[in-house]
mmCIF file of C-alpha atoms and ligand atoms in Angstrom:
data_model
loop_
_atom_site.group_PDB
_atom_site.id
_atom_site.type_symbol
_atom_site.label_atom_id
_atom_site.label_comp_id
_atom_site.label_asym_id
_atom_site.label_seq_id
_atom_site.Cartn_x
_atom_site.Cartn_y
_atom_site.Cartn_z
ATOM 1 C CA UNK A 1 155.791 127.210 56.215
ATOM 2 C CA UNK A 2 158.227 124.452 56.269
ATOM 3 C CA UNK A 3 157.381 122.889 59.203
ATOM 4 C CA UNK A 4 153.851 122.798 58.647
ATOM 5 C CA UNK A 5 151.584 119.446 59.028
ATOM 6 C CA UNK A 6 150.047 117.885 56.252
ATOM 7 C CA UNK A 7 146.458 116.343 56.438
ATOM 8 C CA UNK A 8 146.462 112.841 55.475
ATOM 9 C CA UNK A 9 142.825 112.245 56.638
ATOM 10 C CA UNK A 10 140.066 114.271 56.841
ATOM 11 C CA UNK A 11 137.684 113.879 59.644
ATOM 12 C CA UNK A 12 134.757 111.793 57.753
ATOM 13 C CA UNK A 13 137.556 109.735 56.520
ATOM 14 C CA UNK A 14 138.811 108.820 59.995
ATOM 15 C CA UNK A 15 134.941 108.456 61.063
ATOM 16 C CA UNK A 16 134.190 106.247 58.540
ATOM 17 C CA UNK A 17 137.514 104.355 58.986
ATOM 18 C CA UNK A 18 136.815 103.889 62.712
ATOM 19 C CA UNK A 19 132.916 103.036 62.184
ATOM 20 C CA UNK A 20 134.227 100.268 60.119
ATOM 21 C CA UNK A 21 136.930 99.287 62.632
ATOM 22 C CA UNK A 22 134.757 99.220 65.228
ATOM 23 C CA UNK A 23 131.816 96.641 63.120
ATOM 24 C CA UNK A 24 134.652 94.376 62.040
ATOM 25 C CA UNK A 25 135.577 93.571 65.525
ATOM 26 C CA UNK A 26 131.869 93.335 66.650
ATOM 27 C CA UNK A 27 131.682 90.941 63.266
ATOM 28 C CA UNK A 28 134.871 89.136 63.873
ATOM 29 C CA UNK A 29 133.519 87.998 67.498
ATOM 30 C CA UNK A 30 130.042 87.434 67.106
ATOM 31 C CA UNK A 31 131.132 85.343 63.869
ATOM 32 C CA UNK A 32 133.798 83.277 65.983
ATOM 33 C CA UNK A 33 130.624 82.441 68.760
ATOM 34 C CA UNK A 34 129.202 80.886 65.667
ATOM 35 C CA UNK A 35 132.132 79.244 64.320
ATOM 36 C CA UNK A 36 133.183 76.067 66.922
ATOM 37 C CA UNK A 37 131.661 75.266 70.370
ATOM 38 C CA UNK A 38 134.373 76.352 71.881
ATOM 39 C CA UNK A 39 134.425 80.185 70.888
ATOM 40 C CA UNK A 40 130.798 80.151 71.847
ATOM 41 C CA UNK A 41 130.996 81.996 75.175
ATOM 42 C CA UNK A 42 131.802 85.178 73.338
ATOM 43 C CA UNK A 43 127.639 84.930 72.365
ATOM 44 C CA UNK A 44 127.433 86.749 76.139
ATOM 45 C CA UNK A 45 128.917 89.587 74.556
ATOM 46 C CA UNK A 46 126.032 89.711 72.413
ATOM 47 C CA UNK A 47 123.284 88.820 74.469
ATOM 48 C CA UNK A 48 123.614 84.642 74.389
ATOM 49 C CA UNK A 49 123.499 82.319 71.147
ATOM 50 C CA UNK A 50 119.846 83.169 69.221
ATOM 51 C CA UNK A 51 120.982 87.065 69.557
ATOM 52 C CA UNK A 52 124.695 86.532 68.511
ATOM 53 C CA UNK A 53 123.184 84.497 65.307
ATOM 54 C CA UNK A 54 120.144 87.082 64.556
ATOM 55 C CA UNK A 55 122.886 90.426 64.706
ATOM 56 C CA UNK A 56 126.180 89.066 63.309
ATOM 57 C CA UNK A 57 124.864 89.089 59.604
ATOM 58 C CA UNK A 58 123.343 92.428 60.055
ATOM 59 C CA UNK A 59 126.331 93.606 61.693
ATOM 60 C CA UNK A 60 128.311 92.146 58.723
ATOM 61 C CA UNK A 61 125.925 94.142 56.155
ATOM 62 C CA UNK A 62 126.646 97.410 57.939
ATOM 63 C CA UNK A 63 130.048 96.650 57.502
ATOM 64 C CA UNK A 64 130.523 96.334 54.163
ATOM 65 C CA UNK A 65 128.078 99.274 53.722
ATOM 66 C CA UNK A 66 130.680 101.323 55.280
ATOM 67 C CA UNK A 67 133.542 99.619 54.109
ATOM 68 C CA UNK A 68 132.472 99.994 50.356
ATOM 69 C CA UNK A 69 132.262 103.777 51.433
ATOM 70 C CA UNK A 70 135.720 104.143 52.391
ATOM 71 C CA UNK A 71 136.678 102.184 49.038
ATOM 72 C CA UNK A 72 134.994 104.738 47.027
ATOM 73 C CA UNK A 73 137.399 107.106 48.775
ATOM 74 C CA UNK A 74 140.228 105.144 48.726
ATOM 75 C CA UNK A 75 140.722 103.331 45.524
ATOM 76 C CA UNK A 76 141.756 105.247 42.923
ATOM 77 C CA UNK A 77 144.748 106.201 45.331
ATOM 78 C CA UNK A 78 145.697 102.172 45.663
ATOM 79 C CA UNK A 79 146.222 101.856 41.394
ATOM 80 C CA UNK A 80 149.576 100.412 41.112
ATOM 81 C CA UNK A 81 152.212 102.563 39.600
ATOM 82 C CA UNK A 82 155.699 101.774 37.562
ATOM 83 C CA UNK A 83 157.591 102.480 40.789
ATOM 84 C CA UNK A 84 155.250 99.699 42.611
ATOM 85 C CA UNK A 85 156.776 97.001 41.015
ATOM 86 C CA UNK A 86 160.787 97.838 42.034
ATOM 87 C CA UNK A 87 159.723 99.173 45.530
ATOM 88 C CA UNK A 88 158.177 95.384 46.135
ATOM 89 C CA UNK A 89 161.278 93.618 44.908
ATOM 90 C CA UNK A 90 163.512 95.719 47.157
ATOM 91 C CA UNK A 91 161.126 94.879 49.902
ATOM 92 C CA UNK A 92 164.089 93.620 52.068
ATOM 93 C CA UNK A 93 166.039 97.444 52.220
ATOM 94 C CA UNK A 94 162.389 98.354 53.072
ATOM 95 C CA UNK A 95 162.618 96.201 56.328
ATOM 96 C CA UNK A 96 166.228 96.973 56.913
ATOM 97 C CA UNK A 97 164.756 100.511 56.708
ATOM 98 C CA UNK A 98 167.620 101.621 53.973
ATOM 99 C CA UNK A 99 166.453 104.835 51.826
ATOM 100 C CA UNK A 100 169.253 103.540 48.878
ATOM 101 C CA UNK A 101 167.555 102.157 45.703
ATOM 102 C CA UNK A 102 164.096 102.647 47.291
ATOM 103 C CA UNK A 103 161.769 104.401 44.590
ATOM 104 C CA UNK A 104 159.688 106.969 45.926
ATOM 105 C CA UNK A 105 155.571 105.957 46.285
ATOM 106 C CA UNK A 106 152.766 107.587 46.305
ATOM 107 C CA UNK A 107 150.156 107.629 48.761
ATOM 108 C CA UNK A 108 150.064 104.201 49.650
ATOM 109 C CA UNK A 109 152.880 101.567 49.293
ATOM 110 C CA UNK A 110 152.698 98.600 47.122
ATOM 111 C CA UNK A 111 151.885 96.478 50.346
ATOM 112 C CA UNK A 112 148.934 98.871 51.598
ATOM 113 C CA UNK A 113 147.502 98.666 48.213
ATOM 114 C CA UNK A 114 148.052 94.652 47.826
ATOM 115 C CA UNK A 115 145.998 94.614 51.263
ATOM 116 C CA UNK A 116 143.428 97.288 50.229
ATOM 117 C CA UNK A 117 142.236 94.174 47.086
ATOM 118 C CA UNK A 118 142.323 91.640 49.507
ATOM 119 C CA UNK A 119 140.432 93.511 51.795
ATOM 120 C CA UNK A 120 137.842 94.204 49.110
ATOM 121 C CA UNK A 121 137.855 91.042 47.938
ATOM 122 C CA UNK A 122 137.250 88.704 51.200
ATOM 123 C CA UNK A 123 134.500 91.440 51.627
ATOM 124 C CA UNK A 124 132.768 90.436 48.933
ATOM 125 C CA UNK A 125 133.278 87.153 49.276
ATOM 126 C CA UNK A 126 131.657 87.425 53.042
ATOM 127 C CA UNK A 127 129.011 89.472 51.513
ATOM 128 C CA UNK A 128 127.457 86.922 48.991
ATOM 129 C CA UNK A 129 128.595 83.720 50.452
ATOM 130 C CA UNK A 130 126.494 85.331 53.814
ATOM 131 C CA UNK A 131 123.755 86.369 51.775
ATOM 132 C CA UNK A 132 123.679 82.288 50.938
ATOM 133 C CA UNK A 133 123.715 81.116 54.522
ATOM 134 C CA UNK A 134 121.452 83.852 55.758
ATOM 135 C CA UNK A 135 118.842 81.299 57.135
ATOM 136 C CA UNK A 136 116.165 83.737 58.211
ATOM 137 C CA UNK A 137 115.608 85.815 54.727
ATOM 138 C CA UNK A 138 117.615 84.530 52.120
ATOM 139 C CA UNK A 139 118.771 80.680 52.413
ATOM 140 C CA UNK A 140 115.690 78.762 50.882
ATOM 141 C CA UNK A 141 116.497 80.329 47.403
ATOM 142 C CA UNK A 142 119.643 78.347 47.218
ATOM 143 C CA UNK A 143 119.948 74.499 47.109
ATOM 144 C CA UNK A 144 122.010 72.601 50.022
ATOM 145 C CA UNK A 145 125.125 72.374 47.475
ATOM 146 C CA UNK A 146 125.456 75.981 46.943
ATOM 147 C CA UNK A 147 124.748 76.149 51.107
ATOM 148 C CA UNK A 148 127.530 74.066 52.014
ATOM 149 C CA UNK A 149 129.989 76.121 49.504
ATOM 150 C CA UNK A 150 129.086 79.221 50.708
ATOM 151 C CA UNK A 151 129.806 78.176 53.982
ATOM 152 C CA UNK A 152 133.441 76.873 53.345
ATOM 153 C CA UNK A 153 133.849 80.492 51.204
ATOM 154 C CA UNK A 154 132.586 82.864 53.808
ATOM 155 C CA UNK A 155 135.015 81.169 56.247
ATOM 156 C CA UNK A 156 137.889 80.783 54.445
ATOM 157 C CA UNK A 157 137.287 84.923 53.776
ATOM 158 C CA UNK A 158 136.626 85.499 57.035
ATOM 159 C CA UNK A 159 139.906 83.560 58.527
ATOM 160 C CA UNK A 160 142.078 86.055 55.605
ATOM 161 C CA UNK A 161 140.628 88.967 56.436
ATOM 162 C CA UNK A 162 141.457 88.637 59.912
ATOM 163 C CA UNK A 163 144.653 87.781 58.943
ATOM 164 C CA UNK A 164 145.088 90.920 56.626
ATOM 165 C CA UNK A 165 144.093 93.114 59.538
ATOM 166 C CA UNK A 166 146.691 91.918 62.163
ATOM 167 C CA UNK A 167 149.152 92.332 58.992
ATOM 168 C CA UNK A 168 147.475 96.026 58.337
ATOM 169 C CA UNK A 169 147.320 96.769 62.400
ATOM 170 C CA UNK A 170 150.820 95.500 63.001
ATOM 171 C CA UNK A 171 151.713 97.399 59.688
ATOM 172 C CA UNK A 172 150.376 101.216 61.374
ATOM 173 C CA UNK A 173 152.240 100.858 63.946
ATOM 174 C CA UNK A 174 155.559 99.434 63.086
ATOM 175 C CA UNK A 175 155.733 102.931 60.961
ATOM 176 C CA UNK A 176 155.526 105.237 63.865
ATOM 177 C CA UNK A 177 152.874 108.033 62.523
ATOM 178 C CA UNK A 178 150.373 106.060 60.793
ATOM 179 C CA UNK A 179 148.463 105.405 63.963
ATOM 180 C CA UNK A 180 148.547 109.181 64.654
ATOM 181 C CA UNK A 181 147.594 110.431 61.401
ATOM 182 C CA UNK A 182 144.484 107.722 61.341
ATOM 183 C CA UNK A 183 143.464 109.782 65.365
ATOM 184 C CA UNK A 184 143.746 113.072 64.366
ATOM 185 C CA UNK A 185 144.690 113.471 60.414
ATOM 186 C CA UNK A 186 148.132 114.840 60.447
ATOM 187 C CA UNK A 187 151.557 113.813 59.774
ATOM 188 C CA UNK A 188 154.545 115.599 59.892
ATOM 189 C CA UNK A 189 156.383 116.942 56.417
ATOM 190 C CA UNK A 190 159.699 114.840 57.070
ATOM 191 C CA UNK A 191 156.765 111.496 57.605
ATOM 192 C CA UNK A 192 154.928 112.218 54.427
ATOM 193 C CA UNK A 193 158.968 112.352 52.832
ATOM 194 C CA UNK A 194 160.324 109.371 53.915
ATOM 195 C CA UNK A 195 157.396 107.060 53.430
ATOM 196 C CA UNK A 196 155.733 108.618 50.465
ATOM 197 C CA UNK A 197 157.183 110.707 48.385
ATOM 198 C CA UNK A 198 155.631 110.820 45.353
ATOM 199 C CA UNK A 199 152.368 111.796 47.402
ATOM 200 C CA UNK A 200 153.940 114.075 49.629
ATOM 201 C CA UNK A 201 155.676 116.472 46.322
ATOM 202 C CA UNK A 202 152.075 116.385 44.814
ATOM 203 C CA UNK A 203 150.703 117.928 48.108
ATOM 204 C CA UNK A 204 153.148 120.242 48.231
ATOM 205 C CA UNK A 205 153.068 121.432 44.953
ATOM 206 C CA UNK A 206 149.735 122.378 45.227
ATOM 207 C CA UNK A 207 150.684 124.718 48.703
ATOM 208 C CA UNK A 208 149.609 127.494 48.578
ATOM 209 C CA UNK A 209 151.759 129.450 51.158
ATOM 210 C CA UNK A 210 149.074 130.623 53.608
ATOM 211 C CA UNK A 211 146.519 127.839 53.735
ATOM 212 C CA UNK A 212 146.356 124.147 55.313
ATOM 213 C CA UNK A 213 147.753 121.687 53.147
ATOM 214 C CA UNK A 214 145.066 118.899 52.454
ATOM 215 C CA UNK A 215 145.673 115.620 51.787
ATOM 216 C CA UNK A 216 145.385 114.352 47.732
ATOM 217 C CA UNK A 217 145.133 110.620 46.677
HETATM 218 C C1 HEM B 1 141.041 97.573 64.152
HETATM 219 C C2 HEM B 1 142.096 98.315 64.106
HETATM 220 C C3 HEM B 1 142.620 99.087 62.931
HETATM 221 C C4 HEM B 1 143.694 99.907 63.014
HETATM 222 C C5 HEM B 1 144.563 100.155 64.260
HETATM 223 C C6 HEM B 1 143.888 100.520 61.718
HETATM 224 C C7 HEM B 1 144.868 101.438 61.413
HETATM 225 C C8 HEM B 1 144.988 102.127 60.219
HETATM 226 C C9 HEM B 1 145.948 103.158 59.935
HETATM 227 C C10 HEM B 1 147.001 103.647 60.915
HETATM 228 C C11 HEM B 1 145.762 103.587 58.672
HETATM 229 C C12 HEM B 1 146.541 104.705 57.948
HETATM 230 C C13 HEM B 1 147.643 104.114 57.091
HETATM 231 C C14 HEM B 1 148.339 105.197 56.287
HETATM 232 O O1 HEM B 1 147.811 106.298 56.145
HETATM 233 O O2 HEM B 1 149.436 104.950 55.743
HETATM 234 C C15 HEM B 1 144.673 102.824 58.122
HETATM 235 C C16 HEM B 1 144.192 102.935 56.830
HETATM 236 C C17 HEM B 1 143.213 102.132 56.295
HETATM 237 N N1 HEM B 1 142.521 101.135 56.953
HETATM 238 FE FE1 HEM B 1 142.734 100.588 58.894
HETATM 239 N N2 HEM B 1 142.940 100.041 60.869
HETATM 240 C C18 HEM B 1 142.143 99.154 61.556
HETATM 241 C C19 HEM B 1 141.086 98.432 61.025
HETATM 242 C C20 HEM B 1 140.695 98.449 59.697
HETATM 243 C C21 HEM B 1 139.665 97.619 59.140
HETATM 244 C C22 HEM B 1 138.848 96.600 59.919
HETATM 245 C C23 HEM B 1 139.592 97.921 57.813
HETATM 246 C C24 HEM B 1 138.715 97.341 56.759
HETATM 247 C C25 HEM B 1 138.231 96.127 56.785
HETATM 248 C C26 HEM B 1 140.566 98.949 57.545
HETATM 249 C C27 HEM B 1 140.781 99.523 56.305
HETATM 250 C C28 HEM B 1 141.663 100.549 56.049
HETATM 251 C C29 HEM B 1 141.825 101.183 54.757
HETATM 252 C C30 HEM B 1 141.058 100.834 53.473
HETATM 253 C C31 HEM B 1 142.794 102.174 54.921
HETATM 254 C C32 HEM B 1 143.348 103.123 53.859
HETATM 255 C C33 HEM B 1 144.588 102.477 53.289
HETATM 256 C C34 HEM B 1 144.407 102.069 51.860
HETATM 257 O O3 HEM B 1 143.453 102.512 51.207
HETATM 258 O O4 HEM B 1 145.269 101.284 51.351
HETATM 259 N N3 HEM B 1 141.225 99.250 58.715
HETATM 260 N N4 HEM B 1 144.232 101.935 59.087
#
């Protein structure tokens, strides 16, 4: 059927997605209490300062356990291709919305998947630099110089990634759909067209005419 939906995300996709949405905030606060005196009042939200300091690494663990699950299901689909490199230098028809010398992408755009490495990178960077600073377990293995280092890393990660994820929440909504398909999994044919092309002939090619369509990286 022509008119059919196309599943972007499957439901454990969208759990895990959310699951890691939802411990970023809870990391992103309880590591701002921490951060300057004057952020500290958001420890109530966590049950005052020594609870704040005792759950914001493990919350930060649990994290990037889930978020290195949804990069095992997401990476091979953010590989750059050829078409990558002349979408990005004709980034400004992108923004003007023009469809005119635009190369078709695949299942991500060269943007998503620039994002996608950072992400993965500032989480790794939070991951060892708080393994470093992790007073209670970890911290006496490591002299004061490799201390005060991980410190400046694991905030300087922390302040990008935040910044990545206004960029990548902006991002999902300025292109009306992504939000949707992130809720419930769908998108519509003419969506999966316009924004990505190359991903949305590979899904259809595969259609057979009776059955859902499911989504392929
Ligand atoms: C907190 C609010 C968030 C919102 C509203 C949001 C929204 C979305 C949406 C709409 C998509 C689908 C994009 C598409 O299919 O084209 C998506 C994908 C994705 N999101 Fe989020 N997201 C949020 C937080 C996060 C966080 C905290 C992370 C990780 C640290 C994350 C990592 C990803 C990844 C890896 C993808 C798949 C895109 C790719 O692999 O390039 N998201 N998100």
């Amino acid at each position: 059927m022509k008119d059919k939906p196309i599943l972007r995300y499957n439901a454990n996709e969208r759990t895990n997605h959310w699951l890691v949405a939802i411990l970023f905030i809870m990391a992103a606060l309880s590591g701002l209490a921490l951060f300057h005196p004057a952020l500290f009042w958001l420890s109530h939200l966590f049950g005052g300062g020594p609870w704040t300091r005792i759950l914001h690494p493990f919350i930060g663990v649990l994290m990037f356990v889930f978020f290195f699950f949804l990069v095992l299901r997401f990476w091979r689909a953010n590989f750059f291709i050829a078409n990558d490199r002349l979408w990005l230098k004709r980034i400004d028809r992108v923004m003007r919305n023009e469809e005119e010398g635009v190369p078709p992408i695949g299942k991500y755009n060269p943007g998503q998947k620039l994002l996608f490495w950072t992400l993965l990178l500032c989480m790794l960077i939070l991951l060892f630099s708080g393994i470093v600073i992790w007073r209670a377990w970890f911290s006496q293995y490591f002299d004061i110089g490799a201390i005060r280092l991980a410190t400046l890393l694991h905030a300087l990660a922390a302040f990008v990634l935040v910044l990545s994820i206004i960029v990548h929440i902006y991002a999902g909504i300025w292109i009306k759909g992504s939000v949707g398909a992130m809720l419930h999994g769908w998108v519509s044919r003419a969506w999966a067209k316009k924004h990505h092309e190359l991903w949305y002939r590979d899904v259809t090619r595969e259609d057979p005419p009776d059955s859902q369509i499911s989504k392929k990286g």
